[in-house]
Amino acid sequence: MTKHAAWIIHFKAHMDEFSLMNLDGSEYIAGIIIVPGHSMRAALDALDDYLSKNRMWVMDVSKCERYVPENFTAPTKENKDIIEVAETVLIYQASEFVSGASSKVLEDEEGEAT
């Protein structure tokens, strides 16, 4: 029996104006997704598939790591979300979005920080 694996991918993707993920007219989204895959190549292919189905395409992948539960023990909201989504991905073998921010949200946050 093949053991399933999940991959955590931190990415930036351009959003089509008609993407259901584009709620505010942004040009792109920066986010975290967890995808199933037996290898990093399969995981990146799953990312491409998920994005294209949602009218988006990859601009950048800043991190792609195999999900290892022991690496997410710190009690943070992000770790809790990753564990929860990763377990769902491992069961159903379907890509799941964890979190993200649109370019307009990121610009607003940047403006508040200055």
Coordinates of N, CA and C in Angstrom, one line a residue, residues 15-72:
M15 N -4.3 36.4 -10.5 CA -5.7 36.1 -10.6 C -6.4 36.7 -11.7
D16 N -7.1 36.0 -12.5 CA -8.0 36.5 -13.6 C -9.1 37.3 -12.9
E17 N -9.6 38.3 -13.6 CA -10.6 39.1 -13.0 C -11.9 38.3 -12.7
F18 N -12.1 37.2 -13.4 CA -13.3 36.4 -13.2 C -13.1 35.2 -12.2
S19 N -11.9 35.1 -11.6 CA -11.6 34.1 -10.7 C -12.5 34.2 -9.5
L20 N -13.1 33.1 -9.0 CA -13.9 33.2 -7.8 C -13.1 33.6 -6.5
M21 N -11.8 33.5 -6.6 CA -11.0 33.9 -5.5 C -10.7 35.4 -5.5
N22 N -11.0 36.0 -6.6 CA -10.7 37.5 -6.7 C -12.0 38.3 -6.3
L23 N -12.0 38.5 -5.0 CA -13.2 39.2 -4.4 C -13.1 40.7 -4.4
D24 N -11.9 41.2 -4.7 CA -11.7 42.7 -4.6 C -11.0 43.3 -5.8
G25 N -10.9 42.6 -6.9 CA -10.3 43.1 -8.1 C -8.8 43.2 -8.1
S26 N -8.2 42.3 -7.2 CA -6.7 42.3 -7.1 C -6.1 41.7 -8.3
E27 N -4.8 41.9 -8.5 CA -4.0 41.3 -9.5 C -3.5 40.0 -9.2
Y28 N -3.2 39.8 -7.9 CA -2.6 38.5 -7.5 C -3.0 38.2 -6.0
I29 N -2.7 36.9 -5.6 CA -2.9 36.5 -4.3 C -1.6 35.8 -3.8
A30 N -1.3 36.0 -2.6 CA -0.1 35.3 -1.9 C -0.8 34.4 -0.9
G31 N -0.4 33.1 -0.9 CA -1.1 32.2 0.0 C -0.4 30.9 0.3
I32 N -1.1 30.1 1.0 CA -0.6 28.7 1.4 C -1.6 27.7 0.9
I33 N -1.2 26.7 0.3 CA -2.1 25.6 -0.2 C -1.4 24.3 0.2
I34 N -2.2 23.3 0.5 CA -1.7 22.0 0.8 C -2.3 21.1 -0.3
V35 N -1.4 20.3 -0.9 CA -1.8 19.5 -2.1 C -1.3 18.1 -1.8
P36 N -2.0 17.1 -2.4 CA -1.5 15.7 -2.3 C -0.4 15.5 -3.4
G37 N 0.5 14.5 -3.1 CA 1.5 14.2 -4.1 C 2.6 13.3 -3.6
H38 N 3.0 12.4 -4.4 CA 4.0 11.4 -4.0 C 5.4 12.0 -4.1
S39 N 5.5 13.2 -4.8 CA 6.8 13.8 -5.0 C 6.6 15.3 -5.1
M40 N 7.7 16.1 -5.0 CA 7.6 17.5 -5.1 C 7.0 17.9 -6.5
R41 N 7.5 17.2 -7.5 CA 7.0 17.5 -8.9 C 5.5 17.3 -9.0
A42 N 5.0 16.2 -8.4 CA 3.6 15.9 -8.4 C 2.8 17.0 -7.6
A43 N 3.4 17.5 -6.5 CA 2.8 18.5 -5.7 C 2.7 19.8 -6.5
L44 N 3.8 20.2 -7.2 CA 3.8 21.4 -8.0 C 2.8 21.3 -9.2
D45 N 2.6 20.1 -9.8 CA 1.6 19.9 -10.8 C 0.2 20.0 -10.2
A46 N 0.0 19.5 -9.0 CA -1.3 19.7 -8.3 C -1.6 21.2 -8.1
L47 N -0.6 21.9 -7.7 CA -0.7 23.4 -7.5 C -1.2 24.0 -8.8
D48 N -0.5 23.7 -9.9 CA -0.9 24.3 -11.2 C -2.3 23.9 -11.6
D49 N -2.7 22.7 -11.3 CA -4.0 22.2 -11.6 C -5.1 23.0 -10.8
Y50 N -4.8 23.1 -9.5 CA -5.8 23.8 -8.6 C -5.9 25.3 -9.1
L51 N -4.8 25.9 -9.4 CA -4.8 27.3 -9.8 C -5.5 27.5 -11.1
S52 N -5.2 26.6 -12.1 CA -5.9 26.8 -13.4 C -7.4 26.6 -13.3
K53 N -7.8 25.7 -12.4 CA -9.3 25.5 -12.2 C -9.9 26.7 -11.6
N54 N -9.1 27.5 -10.9 CA -9.7 28.7 -10.3 C -9.2 30.0 -11.0
R55 N -8.9 29.8 -12.3 CA -8.5 31.0 -13.1 C -7.4 31.8 -12.6
M56 N -6.3 31.1 -12.1 CA -5.1 31.7 -11.6 C -3.9 31.0 -12.2
W57 N -2.7 31.6 -12.1 CA -1.5 30.9 -12.5 C -0.4 31.4 -11.7
V58 N 0.6 30.5 -11.5 CA 1.7 30.7 -10.6 C 2.6 31.9 -11.1
M59 N 2.9 32.8 -10.2 CA 3.9 33.8 -10.4 C 5.2 33.4 -9.7
D60 N 5.1 32.8 -8.5 CA 6.2 32.5 -7.6 C 5.9 31.4 -6.6
V61 N 6.8 30.5 -6.4 CA 6.7 29.5 -5.3 C 7.9 29.8 -4.4
S62 N 7.6 30.2 -3.2 CA 8.7 30.6 -2.2 C 9.1 29.4 -1.3
K63 N 8.2 28.5 -1.2 CA 8.5 27.3 -0.3 C 7.6 26.1 -0.7
C64 N 8.2 25.0 -0.7 CA 7.4 23.7 -1.0 C 8.0 22.7 -0.1
E65 N 7.3 22.2 0.9 CA 7.8 21.2 1.8 C 6.8 20.1 2.1
R66 N 7.3 18.9 2.2 CA 6.5 17.8 2.6 C 5.9 18.0 4.0
Y67 N 4.7 17.7 4.1 CA 4.0 17.8 5.5 C 4.5 16.7 6.4
V68 N 5.1 17.2 7.5 CA 5.6 16.3 8.6 C 5.0 16.9 9.9
P69 N 4.0 16.2 10.4 CA 3.2 16.8 11.6 C 4.2 17.3 12.7
E70 N 5.3 16.6 13.0 CA 6.2 17.0 14.0 C 6.8 18.4 13.8
N71 N 6.7 18.9 12.6 CA 7.3 20.2 12.3 C 6.3 21.3 12.6
F72 N 5.1 21.0 13.1 CA 4.0 22.0 13.3 C 3.5 21.9 14.7

